[in-house]
Tab-separated table of C-alpha atoms and ligand atoms in Angstrom:
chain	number	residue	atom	x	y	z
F	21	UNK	CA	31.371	-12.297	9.820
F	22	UNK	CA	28.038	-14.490	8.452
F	23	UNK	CA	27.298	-14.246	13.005
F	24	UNK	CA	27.252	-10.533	12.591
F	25	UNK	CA	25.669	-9.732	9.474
F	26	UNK	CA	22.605	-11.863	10.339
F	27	UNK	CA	22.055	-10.552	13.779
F	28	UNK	CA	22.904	-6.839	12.252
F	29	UNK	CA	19.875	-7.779	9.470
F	30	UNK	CA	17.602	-8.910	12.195
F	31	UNK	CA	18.140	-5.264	13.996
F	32	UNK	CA	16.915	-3.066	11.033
F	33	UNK	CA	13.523	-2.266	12.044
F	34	UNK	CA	11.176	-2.324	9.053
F	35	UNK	CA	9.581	0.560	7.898
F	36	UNK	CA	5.678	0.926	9.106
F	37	UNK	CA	3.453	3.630	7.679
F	38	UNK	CA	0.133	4.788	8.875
F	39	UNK	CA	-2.043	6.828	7.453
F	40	UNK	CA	-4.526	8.608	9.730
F	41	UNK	CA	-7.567	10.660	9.559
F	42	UNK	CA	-10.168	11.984	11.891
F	43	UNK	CA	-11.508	8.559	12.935
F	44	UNK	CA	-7.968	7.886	14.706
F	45	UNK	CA	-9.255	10.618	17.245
F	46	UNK	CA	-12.857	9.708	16.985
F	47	UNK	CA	-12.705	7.649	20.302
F	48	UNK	CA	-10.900	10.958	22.211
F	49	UNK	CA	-13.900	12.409	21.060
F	50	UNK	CA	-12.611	14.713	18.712
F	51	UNK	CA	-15.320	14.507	16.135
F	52	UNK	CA	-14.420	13.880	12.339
F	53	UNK	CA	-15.668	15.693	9.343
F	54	UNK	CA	-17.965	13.391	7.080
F	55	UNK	CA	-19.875	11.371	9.508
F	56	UNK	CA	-22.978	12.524	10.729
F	57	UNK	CA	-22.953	15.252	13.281
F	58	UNK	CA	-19.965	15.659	12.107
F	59	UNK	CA	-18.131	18.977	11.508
F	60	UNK	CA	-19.220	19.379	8.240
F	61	UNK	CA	-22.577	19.090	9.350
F	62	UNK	CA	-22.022	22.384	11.353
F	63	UNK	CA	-20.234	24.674	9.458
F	64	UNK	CA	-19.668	25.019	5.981
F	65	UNK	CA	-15.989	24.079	4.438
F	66	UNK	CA	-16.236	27.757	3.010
F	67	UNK	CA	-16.985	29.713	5.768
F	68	UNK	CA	-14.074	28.474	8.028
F	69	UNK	CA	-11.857	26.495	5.715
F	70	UNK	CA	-10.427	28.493	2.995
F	71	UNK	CA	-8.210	31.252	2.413
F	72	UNK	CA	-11.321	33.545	0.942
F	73	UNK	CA	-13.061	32.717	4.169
F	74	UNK	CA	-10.330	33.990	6.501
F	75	UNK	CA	-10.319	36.956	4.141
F	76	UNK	CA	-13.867	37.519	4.482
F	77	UNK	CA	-14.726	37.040	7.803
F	78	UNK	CA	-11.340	36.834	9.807
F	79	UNK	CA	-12.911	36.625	13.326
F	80	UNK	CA	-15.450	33.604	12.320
F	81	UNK	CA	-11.912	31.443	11.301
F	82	UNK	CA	-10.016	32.138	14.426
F	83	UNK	CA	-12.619	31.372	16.280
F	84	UNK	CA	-13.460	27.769	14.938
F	85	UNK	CA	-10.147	26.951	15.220
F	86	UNK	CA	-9.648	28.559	18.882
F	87	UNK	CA	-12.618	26.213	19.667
F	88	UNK	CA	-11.204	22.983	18.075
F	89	UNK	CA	-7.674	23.963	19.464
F	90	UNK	CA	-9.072	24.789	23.183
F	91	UNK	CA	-10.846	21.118	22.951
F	92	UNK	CA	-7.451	19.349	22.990
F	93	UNK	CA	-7.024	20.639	26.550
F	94	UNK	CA	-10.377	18.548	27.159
F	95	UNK	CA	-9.016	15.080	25.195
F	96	UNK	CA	-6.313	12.493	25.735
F	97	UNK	CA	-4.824	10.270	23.047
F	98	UNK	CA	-6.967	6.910	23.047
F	99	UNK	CA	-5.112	3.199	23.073
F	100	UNK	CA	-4.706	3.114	19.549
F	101	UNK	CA	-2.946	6.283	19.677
F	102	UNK	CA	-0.815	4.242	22.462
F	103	UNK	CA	-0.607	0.958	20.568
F	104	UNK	CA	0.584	3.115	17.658
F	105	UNK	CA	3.409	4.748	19.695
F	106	UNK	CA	4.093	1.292	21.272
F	107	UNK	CA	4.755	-0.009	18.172
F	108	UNK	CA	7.816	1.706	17.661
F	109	UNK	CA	9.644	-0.504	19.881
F	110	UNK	CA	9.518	-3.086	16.896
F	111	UNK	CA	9.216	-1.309	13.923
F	112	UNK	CA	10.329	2.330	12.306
F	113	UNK	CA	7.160	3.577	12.547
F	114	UNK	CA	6.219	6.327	10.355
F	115	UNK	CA	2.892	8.373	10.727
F	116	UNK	CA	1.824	10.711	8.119
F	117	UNK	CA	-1.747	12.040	9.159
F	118	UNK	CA	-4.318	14.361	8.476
F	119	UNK	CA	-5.327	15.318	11.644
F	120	UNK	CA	-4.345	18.771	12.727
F	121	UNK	CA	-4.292	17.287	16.416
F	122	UNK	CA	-1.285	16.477	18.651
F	123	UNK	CA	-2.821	13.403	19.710
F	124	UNK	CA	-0.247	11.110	18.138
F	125	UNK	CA	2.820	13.043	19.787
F	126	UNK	CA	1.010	12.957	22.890
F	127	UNK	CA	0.843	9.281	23.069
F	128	UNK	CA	4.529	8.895	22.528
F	129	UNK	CA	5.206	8.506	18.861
F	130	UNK	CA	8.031	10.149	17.674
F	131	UNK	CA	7.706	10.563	13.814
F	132	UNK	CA	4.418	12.315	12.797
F	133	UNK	CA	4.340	14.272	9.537
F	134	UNK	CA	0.949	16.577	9.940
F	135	UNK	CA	0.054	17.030	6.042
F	136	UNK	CA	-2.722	19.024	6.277
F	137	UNK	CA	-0.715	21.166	9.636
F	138	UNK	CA	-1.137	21.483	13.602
F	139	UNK	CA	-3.794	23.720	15.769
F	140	UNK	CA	-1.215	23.882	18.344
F	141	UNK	CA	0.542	25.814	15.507
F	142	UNK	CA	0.223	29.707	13.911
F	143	UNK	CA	1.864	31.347	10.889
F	144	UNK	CA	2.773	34.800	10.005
F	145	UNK	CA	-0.115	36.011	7.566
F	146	UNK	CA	2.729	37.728	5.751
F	147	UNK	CA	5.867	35.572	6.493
F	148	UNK	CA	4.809	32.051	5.959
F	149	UNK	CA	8.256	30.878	7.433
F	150	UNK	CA	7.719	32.483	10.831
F	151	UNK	CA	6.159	29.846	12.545
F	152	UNK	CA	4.842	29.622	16.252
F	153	UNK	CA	3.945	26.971	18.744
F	154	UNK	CA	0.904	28.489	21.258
F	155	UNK	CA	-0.226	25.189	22.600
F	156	UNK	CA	-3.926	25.781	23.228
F	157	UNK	CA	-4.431	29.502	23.178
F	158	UNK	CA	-6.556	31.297	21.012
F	159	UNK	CA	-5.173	33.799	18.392
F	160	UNK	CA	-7.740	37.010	17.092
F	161	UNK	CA	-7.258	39.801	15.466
F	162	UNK	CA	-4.456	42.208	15.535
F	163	UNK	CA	-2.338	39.077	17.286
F	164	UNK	CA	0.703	39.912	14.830
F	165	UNK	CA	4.183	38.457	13.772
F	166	UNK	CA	7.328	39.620	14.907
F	167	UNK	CA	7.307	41.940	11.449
F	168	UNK	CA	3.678	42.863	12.464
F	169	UNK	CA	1.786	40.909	10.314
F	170	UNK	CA	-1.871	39.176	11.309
F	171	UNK	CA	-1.466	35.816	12.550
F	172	UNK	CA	-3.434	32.721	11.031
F	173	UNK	CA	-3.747	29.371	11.919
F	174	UNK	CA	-1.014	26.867	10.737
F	175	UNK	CA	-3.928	24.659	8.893
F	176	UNK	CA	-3.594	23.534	5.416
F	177	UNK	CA	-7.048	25.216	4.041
F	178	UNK	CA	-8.925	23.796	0.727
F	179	UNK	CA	-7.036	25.110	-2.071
F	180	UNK	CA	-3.965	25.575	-0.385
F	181	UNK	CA	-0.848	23.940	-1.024
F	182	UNK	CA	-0.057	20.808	0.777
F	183	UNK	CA	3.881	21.359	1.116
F	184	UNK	CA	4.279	18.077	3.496
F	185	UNK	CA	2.863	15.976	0.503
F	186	UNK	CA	6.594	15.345	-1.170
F	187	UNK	CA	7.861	14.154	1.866
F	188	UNK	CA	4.735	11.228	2.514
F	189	UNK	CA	5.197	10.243	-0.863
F	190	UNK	CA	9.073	9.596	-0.605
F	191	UNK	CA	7.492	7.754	3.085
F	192	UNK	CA	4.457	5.851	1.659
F	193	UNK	CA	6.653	4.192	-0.959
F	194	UNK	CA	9.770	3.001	1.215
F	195	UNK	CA	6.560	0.950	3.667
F	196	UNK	CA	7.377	-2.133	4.390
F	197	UNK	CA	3.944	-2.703	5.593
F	198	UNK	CA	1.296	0.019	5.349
F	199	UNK	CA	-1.655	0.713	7.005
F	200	UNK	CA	-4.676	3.243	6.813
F	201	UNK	CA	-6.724	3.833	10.106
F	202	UNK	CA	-9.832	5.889	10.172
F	203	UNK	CA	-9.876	8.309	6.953
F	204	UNK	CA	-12.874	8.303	4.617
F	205	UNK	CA	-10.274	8.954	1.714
F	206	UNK	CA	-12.198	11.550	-0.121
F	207	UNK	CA	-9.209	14.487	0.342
F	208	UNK	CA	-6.745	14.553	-1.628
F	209	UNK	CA	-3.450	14.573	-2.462
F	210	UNK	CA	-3.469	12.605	1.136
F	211	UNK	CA	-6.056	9.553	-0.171
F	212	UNK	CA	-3.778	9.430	-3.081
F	213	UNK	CA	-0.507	8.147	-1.410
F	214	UNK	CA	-2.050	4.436	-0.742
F	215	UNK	CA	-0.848	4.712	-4.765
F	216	UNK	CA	2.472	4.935	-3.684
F	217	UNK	CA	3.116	2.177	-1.254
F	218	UNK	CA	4.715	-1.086	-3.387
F	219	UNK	CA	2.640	-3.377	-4.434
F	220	UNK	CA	3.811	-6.367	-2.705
F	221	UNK	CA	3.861	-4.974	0.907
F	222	UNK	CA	0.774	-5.857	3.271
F	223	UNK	CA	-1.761	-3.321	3.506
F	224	UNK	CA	-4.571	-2.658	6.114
F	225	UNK	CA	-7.621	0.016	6.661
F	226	UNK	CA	-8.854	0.369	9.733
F	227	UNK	CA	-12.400	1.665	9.507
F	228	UNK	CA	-15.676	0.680	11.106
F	229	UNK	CA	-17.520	2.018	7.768
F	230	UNK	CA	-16.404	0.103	4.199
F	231	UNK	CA	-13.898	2.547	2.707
F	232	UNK	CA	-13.464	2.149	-1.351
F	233	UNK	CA	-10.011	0.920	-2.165
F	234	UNK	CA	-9.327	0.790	-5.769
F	235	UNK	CA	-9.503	-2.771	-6.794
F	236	UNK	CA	-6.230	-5.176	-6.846
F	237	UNK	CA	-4.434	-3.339	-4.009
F	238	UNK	CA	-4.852	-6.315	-2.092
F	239	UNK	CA	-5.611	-4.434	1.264
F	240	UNK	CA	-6.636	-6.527	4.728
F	241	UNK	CA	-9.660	-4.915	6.185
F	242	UNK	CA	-10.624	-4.494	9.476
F	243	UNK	CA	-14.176	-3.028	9.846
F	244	UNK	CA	-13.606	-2.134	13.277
F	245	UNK	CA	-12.916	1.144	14.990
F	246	UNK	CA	-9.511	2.435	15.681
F	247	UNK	CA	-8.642	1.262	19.262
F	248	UNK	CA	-10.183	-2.740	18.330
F	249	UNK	CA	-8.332	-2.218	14.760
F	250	UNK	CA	-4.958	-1.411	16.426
F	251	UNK	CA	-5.129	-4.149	18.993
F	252	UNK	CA	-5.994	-6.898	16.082
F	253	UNK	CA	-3.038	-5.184	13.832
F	254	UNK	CA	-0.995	-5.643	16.785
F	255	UNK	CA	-1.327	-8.787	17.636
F	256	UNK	CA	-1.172	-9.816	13.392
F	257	UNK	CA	2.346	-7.806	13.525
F	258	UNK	CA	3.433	-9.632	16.458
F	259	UNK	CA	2.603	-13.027	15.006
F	260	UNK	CA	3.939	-12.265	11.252
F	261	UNK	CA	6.506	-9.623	11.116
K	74	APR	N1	-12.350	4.542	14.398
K	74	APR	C1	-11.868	4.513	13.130
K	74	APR	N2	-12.440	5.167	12.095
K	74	APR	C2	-13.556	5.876	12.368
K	74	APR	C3	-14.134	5.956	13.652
K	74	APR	C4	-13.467	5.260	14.698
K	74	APR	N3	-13.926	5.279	15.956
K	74	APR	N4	-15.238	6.746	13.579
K	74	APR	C5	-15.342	7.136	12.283
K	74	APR	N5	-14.353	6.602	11.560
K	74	APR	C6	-14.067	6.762	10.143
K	74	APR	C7	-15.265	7.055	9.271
K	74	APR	O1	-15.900	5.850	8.892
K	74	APR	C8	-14.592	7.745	8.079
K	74	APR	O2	-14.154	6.806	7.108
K	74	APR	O3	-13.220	7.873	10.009
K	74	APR	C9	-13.370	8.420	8.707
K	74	APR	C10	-13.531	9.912	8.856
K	74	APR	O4	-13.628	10.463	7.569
K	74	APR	P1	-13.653	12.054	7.432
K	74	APR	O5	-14.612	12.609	8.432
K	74	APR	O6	-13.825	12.349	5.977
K	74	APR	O7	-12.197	12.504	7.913
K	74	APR	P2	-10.865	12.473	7.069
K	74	APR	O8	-10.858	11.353	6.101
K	74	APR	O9	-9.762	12.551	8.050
K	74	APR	O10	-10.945	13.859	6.266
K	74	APR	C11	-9.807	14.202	5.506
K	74	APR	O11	-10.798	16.348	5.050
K	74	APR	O12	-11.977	18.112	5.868
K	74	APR	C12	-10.730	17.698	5.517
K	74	APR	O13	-8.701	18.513	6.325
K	74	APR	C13	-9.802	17.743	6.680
K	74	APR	O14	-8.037	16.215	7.234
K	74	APR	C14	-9.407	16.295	6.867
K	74	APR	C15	-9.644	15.693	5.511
């Protein structure tokens, strides 16, 4: 019985949790938010990023996000994306990101909770439940429902609810080893779940700028973009997990 119980203990994968912002897709040249030229730098969060904007000027929002959903036609997942989805081979690896991309499915990894929701994705204006997948076509004006309401994107927008947020907390704090890759941690309720993961689990940020971690969370830094971060995490995994 001892036999089997040891090889059955050696078979549960343990749990690994990455957090991931726009700098995951930086290197598929999806550009992030905060950095320079970055989208921030081109619109304005209220123009195109808020329920009041969609309300004032419907056409200006489905357009931004037509653009940014039309680009993923133009980008592939990069090799951390692939490393990432690799990585599932040894460990239960759970995603929770921020990105509104499919970059992470594309690459092969199977459990991605989107908190912040999916371009590839629209909503019923009307009937948040009625959901629909359009890959990369563009949605305007008078595109309707089923029960003929507008269509929106299926983005969380500042001062929305973020409904996926239970759900990565329950996530962040069953990690057995947690990681953060590429997220300037300024949004929250998403910077806030590094709170959540236990103290005495390892814990890395991948990030070629110095992020601000609140002191004592004895994090592992690796100031190094996302595809040279995942291949050092890899390799540290390999050698200690
Ligand atoms: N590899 C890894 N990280 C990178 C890379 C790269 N190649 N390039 C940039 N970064 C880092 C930056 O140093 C920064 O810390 O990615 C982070 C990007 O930060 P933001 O642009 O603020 O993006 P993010 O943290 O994902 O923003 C969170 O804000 O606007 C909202 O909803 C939007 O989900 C987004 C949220």
């Amino acid at each position: 019985m001892k036999k089997f119980l040891n090889i059955k203990a050696a078979m549960i994968k343990k749990n690994l949790v990455i957090l991931t912002g726009a700098g995951m897709s930086a290197e598929s040249g999806i550009s992030t938010f905060r950095d320079s030229g970055g989208l921030w730098d081109k619109y304005r969060i209220e123009d195109v990023a808020t329920p009041e904007a969609f309300q004032a000027n419907p056409k200006l929002v489905l357009d931004f996000y037509n653009a940014r959903r039309k680009q993923l036609d133009d980008v592939e997942p990069n090799r951390g994306h692939l490393i990432l989805a690799q990585l599932q081979k040894l460990f239960n690896v759970q995603i929770i990101t921020q990105n509104v991309d499919n970059l992470h499915e594309r690459a092969g990894s199977k459990s991605v909770l989107h908190l912040h929701g999916e371009l590839t994705k629209v909503r019923s204006t009307r009937f948040p439940d009625l959901i629909y997948e359009i890959g990369t076509k563009g949605i305007y004006i008078g595109d309707v429902c089923e029960k003929g309401a507008q269509l929106r994107p299926h983005i969380v927008w500042f001062g929305e609810a973020v409904p996926a947020i239970d759900k990565a907390v329950e996530i962040s704090s069953k990690a057995d080893v947690f990681v953060v890759i590429g997220t300037s941690l300024n949004v929250y309720p998403a910077a806030g779940l590094i709170m959540y993961a236990r103290p005495e689990v390892p814990k890395y940020i991948i990030d070629p700028s110095s992020i601000e971690i609140p002191s004592g969370m004895n994090f592992t830094v690796i100031q190094k973009k996302a595809v040279e971060g995942c291949k050092e995490l890899e390799e540290w995994l390999k050698k200690n997990l």
